[in-house]
Coordinates of C-alpha atoms in Angstrom, one line a residue:
X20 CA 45.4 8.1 -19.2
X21 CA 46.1 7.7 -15.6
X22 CA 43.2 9.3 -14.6
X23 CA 40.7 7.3 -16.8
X24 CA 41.9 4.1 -15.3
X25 CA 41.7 5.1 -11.9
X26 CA 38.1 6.3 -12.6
X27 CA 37.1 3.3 -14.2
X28 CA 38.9 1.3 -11.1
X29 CA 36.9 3.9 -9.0
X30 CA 33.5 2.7 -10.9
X31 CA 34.4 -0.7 -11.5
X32 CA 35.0 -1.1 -7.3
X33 CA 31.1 1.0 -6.8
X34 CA 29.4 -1.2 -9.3
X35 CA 30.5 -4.0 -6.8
X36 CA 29.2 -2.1 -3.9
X37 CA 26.1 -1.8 -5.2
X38 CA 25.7 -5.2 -5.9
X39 CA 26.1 -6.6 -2.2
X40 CA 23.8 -6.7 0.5
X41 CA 23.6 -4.2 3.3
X42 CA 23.7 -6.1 6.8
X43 CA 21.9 -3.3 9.4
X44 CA 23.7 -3.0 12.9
X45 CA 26.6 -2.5 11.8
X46 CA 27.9 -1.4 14.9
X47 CA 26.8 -2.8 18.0
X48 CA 25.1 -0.2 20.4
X49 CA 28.5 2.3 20.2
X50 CA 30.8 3.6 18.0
X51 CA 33.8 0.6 17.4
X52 CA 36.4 0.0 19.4
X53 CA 39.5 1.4 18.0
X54 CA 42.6 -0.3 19.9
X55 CA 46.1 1.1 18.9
X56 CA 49.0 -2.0 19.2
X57 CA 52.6 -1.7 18.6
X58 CA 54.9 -3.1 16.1
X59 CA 56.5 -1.9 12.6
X60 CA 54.9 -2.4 9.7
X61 CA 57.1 -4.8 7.8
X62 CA 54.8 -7.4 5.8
X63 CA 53.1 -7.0 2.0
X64 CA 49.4 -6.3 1.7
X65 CA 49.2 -9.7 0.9
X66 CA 51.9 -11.3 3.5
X67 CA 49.4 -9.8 5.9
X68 CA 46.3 -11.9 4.2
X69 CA 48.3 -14.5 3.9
X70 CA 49.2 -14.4 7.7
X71 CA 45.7 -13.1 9.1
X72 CA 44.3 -16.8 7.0
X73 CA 47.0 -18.9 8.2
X74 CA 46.0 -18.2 11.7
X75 CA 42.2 -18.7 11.4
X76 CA 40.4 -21.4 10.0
X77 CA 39.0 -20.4 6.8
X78 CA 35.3 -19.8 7.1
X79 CA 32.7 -22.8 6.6
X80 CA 30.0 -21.1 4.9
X81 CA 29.3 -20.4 1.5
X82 CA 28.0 -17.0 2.3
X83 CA 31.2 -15.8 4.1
X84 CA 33.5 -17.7 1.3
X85 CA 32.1 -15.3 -1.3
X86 CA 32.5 -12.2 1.0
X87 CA 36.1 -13.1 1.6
X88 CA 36.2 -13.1 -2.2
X89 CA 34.7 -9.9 -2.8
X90 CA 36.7 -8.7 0.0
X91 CA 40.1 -9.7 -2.1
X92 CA 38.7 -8.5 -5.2
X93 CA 38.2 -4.5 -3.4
X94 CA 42.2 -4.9 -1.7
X95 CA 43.2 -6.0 -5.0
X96 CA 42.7 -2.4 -6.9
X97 CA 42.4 -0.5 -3.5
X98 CA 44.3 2.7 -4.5
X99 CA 46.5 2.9 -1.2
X100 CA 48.4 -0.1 -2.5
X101 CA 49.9 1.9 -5.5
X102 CA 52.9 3.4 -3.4
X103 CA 54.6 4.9 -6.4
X104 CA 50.6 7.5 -6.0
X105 CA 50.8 7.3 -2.2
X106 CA 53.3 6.2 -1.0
X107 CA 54.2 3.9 1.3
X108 CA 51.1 3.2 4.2
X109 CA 52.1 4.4 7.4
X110 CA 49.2 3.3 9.7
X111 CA 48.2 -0.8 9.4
X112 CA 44.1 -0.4 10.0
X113 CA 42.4 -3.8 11.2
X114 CA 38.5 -4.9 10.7
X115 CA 37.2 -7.8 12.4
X116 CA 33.7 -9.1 12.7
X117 CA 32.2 -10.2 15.9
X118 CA 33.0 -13.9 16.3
X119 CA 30.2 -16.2 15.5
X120 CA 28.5 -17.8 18.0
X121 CA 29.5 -21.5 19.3
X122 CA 32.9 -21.0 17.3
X123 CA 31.4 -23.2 14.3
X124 CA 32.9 -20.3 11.8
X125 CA 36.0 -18.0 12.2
X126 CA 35.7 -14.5 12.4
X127 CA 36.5 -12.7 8.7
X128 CA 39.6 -10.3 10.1
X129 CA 41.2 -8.2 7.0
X130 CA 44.1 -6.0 7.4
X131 CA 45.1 -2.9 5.6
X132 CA 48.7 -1.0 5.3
X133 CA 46.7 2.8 4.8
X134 CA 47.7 6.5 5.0
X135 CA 47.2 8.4 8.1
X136 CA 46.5 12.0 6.4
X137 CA 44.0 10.1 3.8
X138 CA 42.0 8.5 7.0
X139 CA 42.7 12.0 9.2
X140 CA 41.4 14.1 6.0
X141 CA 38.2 12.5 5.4
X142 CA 37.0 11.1 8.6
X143 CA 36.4 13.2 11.6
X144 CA 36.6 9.7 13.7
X145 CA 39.8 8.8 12.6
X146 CA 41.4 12.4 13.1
X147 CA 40.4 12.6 16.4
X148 CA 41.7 8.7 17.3
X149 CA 45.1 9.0 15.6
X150 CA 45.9 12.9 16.7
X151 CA 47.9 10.9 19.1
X152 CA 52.1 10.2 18.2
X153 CA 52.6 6.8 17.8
X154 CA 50.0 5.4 17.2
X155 CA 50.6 2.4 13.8
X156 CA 48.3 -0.1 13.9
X157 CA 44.8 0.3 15.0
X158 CA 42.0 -2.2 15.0
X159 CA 38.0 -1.7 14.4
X160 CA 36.0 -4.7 16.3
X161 CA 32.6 -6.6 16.1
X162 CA 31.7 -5.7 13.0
X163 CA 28.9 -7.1 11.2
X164 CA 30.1 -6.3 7.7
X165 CA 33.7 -6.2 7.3
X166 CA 32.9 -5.7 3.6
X167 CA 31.1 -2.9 3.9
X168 CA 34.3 -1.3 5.7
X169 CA 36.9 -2.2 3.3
X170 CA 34.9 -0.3 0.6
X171 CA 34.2 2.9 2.5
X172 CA 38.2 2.7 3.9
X173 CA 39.1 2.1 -0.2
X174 CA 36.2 5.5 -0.8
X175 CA 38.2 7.6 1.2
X176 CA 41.3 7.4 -1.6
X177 CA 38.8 9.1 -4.2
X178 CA 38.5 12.6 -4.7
X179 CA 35.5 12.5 -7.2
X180 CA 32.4 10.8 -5.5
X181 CA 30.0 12.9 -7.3
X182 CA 29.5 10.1 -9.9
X183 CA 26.1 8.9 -8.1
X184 CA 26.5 5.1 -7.9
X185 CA 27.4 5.0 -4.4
X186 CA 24.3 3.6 -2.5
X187 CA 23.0 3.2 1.3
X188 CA 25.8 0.4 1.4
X189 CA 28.0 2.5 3.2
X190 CA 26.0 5.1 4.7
X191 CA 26.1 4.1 8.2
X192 CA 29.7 3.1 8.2
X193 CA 30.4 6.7 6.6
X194 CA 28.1 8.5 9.2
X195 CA 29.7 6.4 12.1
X196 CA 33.4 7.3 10.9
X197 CA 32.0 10.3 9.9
X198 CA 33.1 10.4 6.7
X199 CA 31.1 13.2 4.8
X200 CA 31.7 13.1 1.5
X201 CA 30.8 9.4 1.6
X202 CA 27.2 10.3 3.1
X203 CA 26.6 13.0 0.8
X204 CA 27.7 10.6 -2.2
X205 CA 25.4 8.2 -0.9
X206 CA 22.3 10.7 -0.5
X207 CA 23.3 11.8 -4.1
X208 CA 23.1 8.3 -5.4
X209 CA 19.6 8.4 -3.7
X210 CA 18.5 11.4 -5.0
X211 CA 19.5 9.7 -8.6
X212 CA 18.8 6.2 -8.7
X213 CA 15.2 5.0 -8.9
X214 CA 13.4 3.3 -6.3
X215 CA 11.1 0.2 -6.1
X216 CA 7.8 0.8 -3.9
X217 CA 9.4 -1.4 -1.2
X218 CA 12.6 0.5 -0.9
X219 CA 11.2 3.8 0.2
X220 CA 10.1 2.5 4.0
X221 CA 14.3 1.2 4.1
X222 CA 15.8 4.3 2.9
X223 CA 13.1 6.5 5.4
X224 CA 14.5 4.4 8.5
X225 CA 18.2 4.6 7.3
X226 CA 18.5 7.9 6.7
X227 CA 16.1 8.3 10.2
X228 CA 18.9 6.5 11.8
X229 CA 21.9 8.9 10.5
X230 CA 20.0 11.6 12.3
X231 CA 21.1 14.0 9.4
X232 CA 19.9 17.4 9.2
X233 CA 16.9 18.1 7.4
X234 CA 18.5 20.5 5.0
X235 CA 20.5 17.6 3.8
X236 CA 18.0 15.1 3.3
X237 CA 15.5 17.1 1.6
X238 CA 16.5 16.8 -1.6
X239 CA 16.3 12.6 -1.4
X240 CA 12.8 13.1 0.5
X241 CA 11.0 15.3 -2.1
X242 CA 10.1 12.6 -3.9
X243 CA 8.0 11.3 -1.1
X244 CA 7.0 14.2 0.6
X245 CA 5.4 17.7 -0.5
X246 CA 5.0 21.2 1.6
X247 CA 0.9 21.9 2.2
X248 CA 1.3 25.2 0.2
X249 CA 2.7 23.3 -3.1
X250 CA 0.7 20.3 -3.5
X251 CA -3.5 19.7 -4.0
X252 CA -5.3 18.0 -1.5
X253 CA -6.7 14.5 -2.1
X254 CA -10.1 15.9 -2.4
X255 CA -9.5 17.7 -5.1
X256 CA -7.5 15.5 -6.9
X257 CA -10.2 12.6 -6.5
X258 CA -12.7 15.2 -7.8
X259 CA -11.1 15.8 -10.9
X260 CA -9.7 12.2 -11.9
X261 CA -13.2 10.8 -11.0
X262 CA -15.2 13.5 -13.1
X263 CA -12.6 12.4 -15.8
X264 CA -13.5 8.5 -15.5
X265 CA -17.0 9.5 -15.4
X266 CA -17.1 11.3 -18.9
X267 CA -14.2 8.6 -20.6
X268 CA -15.0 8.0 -23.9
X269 CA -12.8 4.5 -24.3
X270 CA -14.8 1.8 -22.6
X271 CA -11.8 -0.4 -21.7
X272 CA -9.8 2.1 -20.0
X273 CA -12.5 3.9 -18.1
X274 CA -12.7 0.6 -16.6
X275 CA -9.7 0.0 -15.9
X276 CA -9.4 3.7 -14.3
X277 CA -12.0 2.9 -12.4
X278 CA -10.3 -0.2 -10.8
X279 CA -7.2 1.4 -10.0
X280 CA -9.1 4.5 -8.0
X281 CA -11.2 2.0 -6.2
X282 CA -8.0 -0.3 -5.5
X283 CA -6.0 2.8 -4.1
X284 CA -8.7 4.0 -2.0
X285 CA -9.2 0.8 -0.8
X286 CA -5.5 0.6 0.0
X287 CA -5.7 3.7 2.0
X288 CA -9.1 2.4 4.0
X289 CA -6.5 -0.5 4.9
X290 CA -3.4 1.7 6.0
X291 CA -5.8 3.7 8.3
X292 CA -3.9 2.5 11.3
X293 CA -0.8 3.6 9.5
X294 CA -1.0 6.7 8.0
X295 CA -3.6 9.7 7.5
X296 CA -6.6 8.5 5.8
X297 CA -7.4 10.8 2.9
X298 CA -9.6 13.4 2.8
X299 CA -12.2 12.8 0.7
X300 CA -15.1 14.2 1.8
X301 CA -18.7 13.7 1.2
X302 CA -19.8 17.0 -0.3
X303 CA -17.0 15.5 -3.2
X304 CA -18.7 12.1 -3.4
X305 CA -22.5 13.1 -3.8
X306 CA -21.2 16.1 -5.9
X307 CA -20.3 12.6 -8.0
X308 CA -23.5 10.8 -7.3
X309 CA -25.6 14.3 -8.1
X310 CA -24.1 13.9 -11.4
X311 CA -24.3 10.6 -12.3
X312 CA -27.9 10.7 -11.2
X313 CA -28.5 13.4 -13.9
X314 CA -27.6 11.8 -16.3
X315 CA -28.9 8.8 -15.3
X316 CA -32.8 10.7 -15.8
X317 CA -31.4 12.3 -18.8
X318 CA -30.6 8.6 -20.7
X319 CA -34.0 7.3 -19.0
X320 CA -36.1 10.5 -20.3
X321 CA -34.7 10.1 -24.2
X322 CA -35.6 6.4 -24.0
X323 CA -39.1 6.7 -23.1
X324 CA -39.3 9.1 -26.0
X325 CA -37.2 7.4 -28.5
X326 CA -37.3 8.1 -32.0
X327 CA -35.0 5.6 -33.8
X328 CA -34.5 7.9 -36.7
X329 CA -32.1 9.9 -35.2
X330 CA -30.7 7.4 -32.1
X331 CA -31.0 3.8 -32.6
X332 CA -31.8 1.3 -29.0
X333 CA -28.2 0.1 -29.1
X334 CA -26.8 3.4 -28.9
X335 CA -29.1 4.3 -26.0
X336 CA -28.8 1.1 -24.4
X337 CA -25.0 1.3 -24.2
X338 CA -25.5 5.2 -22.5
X339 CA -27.8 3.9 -19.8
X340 CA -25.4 0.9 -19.0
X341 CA -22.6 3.2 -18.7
X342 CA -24.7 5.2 -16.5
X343 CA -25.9 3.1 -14.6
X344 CA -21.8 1.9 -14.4
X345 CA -20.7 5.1 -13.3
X346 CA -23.4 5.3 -10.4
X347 CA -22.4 1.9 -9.0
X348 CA -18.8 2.5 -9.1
X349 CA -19.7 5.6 -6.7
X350 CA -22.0 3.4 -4.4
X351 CA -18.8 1.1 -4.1
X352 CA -17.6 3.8 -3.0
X353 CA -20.0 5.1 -0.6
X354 CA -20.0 1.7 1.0
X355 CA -16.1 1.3 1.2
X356 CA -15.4 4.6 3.0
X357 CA -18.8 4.0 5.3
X358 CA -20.7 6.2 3.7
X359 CA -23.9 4.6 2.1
X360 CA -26.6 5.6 4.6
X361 CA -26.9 8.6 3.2
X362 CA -27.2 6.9 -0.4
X363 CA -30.0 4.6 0.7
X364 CA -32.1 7.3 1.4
X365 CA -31.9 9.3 -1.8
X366 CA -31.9 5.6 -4.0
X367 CA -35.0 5.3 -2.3
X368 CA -36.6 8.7 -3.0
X369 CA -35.7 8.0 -6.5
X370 CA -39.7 8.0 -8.0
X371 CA -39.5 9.7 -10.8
X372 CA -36.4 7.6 -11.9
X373 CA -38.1 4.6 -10.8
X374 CA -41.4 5.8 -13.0
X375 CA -39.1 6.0 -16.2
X376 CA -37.4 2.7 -15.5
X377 CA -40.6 1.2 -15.4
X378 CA -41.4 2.8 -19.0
X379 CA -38.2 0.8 -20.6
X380 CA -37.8 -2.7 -21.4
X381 CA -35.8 -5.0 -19.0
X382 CA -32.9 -5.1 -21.6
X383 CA -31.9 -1.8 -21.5
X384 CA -32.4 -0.6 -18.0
X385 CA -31.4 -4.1 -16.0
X386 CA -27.8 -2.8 -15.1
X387 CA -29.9 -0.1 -13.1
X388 CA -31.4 -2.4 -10.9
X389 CA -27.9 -3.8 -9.9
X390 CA -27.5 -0.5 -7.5
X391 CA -30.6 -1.6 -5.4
X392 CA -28.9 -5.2 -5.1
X393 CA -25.3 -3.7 -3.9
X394 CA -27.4 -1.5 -1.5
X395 CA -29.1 -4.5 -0.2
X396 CA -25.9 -6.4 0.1
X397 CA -24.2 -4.2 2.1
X398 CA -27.6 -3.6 4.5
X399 CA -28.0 -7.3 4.7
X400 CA -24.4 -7.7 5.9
X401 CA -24.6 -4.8 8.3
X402 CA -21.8 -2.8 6.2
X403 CA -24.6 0.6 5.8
X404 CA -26.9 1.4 8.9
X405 CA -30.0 3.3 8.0
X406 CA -33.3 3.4 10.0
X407 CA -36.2 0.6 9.2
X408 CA -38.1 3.5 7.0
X409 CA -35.2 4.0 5.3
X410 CA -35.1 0.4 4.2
X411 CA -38.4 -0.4 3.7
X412 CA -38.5 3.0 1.3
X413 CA -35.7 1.4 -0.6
X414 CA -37.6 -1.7 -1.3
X415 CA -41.1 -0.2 -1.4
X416 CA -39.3 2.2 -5.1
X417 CA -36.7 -0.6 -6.0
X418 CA -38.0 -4.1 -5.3
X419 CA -40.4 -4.6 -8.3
X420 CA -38.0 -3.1 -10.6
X421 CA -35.3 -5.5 -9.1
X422 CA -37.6 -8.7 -9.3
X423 CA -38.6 -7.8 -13.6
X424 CA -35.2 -7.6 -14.2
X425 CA -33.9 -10.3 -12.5
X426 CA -33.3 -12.3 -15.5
X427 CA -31.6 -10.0 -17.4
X428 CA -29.4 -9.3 -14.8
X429 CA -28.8 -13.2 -14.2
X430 CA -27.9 -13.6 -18.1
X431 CA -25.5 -10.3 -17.7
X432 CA -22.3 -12.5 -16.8
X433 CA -20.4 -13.5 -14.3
X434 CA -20.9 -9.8 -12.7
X435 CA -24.2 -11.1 -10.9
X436 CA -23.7 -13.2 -8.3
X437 CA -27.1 -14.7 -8.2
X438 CA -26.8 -16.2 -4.2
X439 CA -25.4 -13.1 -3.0
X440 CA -28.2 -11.2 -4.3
X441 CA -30.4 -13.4 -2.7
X442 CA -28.5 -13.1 0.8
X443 CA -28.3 -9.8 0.5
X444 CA -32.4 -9.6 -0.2
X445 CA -33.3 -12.2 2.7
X446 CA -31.4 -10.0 5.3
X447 CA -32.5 -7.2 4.3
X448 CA -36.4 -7.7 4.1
X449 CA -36.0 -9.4 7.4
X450 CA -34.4 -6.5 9.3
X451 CA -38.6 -4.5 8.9
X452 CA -41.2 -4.7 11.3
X453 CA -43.3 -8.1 11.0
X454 CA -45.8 -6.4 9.0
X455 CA -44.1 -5.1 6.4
X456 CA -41.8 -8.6 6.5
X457 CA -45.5 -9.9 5.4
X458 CA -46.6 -7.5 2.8
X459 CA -43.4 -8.5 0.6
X460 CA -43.3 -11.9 1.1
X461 CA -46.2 -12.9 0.0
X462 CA -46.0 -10.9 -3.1
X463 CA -42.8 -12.0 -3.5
X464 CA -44.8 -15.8 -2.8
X465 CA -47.1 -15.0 -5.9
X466 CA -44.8 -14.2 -8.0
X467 CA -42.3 -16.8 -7.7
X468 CA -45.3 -18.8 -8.7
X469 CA -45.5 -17.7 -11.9
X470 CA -42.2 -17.0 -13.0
X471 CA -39.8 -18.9 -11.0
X472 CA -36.4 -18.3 -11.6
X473 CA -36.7 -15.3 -13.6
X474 CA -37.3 -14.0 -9.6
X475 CA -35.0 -14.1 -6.7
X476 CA -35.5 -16.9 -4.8
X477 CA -35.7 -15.5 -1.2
X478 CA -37.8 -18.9 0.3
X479 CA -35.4 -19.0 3.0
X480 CA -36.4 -15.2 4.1
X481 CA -39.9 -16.4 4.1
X482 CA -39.9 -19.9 6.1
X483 CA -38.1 -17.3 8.7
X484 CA -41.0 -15.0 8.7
X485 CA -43.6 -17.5 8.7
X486 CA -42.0 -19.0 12.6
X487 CA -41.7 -15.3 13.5
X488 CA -45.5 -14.7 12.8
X489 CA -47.0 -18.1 13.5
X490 CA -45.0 -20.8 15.6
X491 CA -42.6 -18.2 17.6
X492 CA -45.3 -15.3 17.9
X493 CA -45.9 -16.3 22.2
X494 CA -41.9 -16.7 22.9
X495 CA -42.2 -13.1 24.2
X496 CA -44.2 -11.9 26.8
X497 CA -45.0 -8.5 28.5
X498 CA -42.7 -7.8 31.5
X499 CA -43.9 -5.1 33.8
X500 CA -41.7 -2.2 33.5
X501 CA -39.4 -1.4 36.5
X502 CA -39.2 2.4 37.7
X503 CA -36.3 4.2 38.3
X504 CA -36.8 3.2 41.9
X505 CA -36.6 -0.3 41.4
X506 CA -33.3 -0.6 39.8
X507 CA -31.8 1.8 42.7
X508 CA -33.0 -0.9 44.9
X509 CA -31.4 -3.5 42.7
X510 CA -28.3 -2.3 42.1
X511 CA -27.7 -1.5 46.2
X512 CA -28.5 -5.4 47.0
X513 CA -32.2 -4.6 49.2

């Protein structure tokens, strides 16, 4: 009966424990002072409170009201105040905290009546400072959580601290008194408890700070770290959960799969500077395109060739949509981890799927035409870098198909973004060679006439052209081109 109350005591005092903040620094930049200071050891447990508050003012603050309180509560059921168990204490142990600057708020100072062979027994620290005769009262100064003491002083009474609820609360005290079975409760706790995506950077720097052996940490770090031989690489991975989004069956959570891959590569494009980027290569990623193209002419080639007896146009419709889906998504891709310019190129050598697109009516094959627009985004704003033949290939397969479908797109939903489309067009078309710059305006001129906003409105690309070609064409003239001798001459002054 005994034994249940002491380990309910014992969980009622680490429930508490767990429940209060952990101040870092502790210590100071060395271990604490430990002053012995003569005198019997006459008063109460609580004598001594009574006298250690009589001769300070109590503390101002809220804050360090409630940790006096807390601090009562632990002496209250310490075990070394059950002397009929332990007996009588035989060494008075004082913590202090450093005194608070300008003297606005006492110092909380607590005093214990403890057992020198409990102290000696579990902490190397304490064996080594009381080996010498005499010794009764000892102090431990500056601390910054006097709390934090009392509880890992109280910890030392148990001899059961396998119950896991002993957290990183005490871990530096224990590793600075040396207490061991109070640091390997704690990692225990660790290794037990779950953690919260913000707690694993804290508990890599504490335990970084106990300077523990690696053989005794392991078992808390598994959970963040794997050996090379036991786990897949990234590349792999990626491979396999993309080909799965790819071939999803549920509309809703393919996109939503879709988002979260994009959102955690994204994540680890911003960490760069932090950790290892993952290696996801591009033999993976146009493995992905490959396939997505392929089916892309597969949807494309049943269309021209429907026979509604056997697939009716919604069913085909929804097919080349999620397609034409699943290809974005990997040009997303492409363009977040810099690697589009290889994309534009094959987009743009694309004729036979450009032929087929033709062949289909603007309502089933619009979402297609959304790829040329995000590759002409990103070009326009200098995110993918791909020669001027490159570009003007794009446009020369893409560009008619992008301008007939134009309304559909526009009547798609809040997906189109009908001025960023039109940015992304005026930027682009403007980064060819004057002539070309021509040969697409002007048809783009026509046929704004006749269908007006059914076709991107890229006006503002074209006023440019026209000063290029007609008011601006004489701003540049030939300069003679210097030889190699000239700029030697230059550069020494003569």
């Amino acid at each position: 009966m005994a034994s249940q109350k002491s380990s309910r005591n014992q969980q009622k005092l680490v429930s508490t424990m767990i429940r209060q903040g952990f101040i870092t620094n502790l210590f100071p930049s060395s271990p604490p002072s430990f002053r012995p200071a003569p005198g019997p050891i006459n008063p109460t447990l609580f004598e001594m409170m009574a006298i250690e508050q009589a001769r300070e003012p109590k503390p101002k603050s809220d804050v360090l009201k409630k940790v006096q309180e807390r601090v009562l509560e632990a002496l209250a059921r310490a075990p070394f105040r059950n002397h009929e168990e332990w007996g009588m204490g035989d060494v008075r142990l004082t913590v202090a905290e450093a005194e608070a600057g300008g003297g606005e708020t006492a110092a909380l100072r607590v005093s214990m009546d403890v057992h020198r062979r409990v102290l000696a027994g579990k902490s190397r620290f304490f064996a080594e400072k009381l080996r010498r005769i005499g010794t009764h009262c000892v102090e431990i100064l500056e601390c910054d959580d006097v709390e934090v003491y009392v509880e890992a002083v109280v910890l030392m009474y148990s001899d059961d601290l396998n119950i896991k609820l002993i957290g990183m609360e005490v871990s530096k005290v224990s590793s600075a008194l040396l207490f061991d079975d109070g640091i390997r409760a704690c990692l225990e706790y660790l290794e037990a408890v779950p953690w919260r995506e913000d707690d694993e950077e804290l508990v890599v720097s504490h335990l970084n700070q106990l300077q523990l052996e690696e053989s005794i940490t392991d078992g808390v770090l598994q959970r963040l770290t794997a050996e090379p031989s036991t786990s897949a690489s990234a590349d792999e991975i990626f491979l396999k959960l993309s080909f799965g989004v790819l071939q999803a069956k549920d509309d809703k959570s393919r996109k939503e799969m879709k988002v979260l891959i994009s959102r955690l590569l994204k994540d680890d494009a911003n960490n760069h500077g932090f950790c290892d980027r993952l290696d996801i290569t591009r033999d993976t990623l146009y493995n992905l395109c490959d396939r997505c193209l392929s089916s892309l002419v597969l949807c494309l080639s049943e269309a021209t060739c429907l026979d509604e007896s056997v697939m009716d146009r919604g069913t085909l419709m929804g097919e080349i949509a999620r397609e034409a889906d699943n290809m974005q998504w990997i040009v997303a891709i492409f363009i977040d981890r810099k690697m589009g310019d290889e994309f534009v190129k094959l987009w743009g050598d694309q004729k036979e799927l450009a032929i087929l697109h033709s062949k289909i009516p603007s309502l089933y094959r619009h979402e297609i035409s959304k790829i040329t627009a995000q590759l002409c985004i990103s070009i326009g704003r200098g995110h993918i870098l791909v020669p001027k033949d490159t570009r003007f290939a794009l446009l020369s397969t893409w560009l008619v198909a992008l301008y007939d479908d134009f309304r559909w797109m526009r009547r798609a939903g809040k997906s189109v973004d009908r001025k960023l489309i039109e940015e992304g067009l005026c930027r682009t078309i403007l980064t060819l060679p004057l002539p070309q710059q021509q040969s697409i305006l002007l048809d783009w001129f026509n046929r704004f006439l006749n269908v007006g906003d059914d076709c991107p409105n890229i006006q503002r690309a074209f006023e440019i052209w026209w000063r290029r070609a007609f008011v601006k064409r004489c701003a540049i003239e030939p300069r003679p081109q210097a030889t190699a001798r000239d700029v030697l001459n230059q550069s020494n002054g003569t």
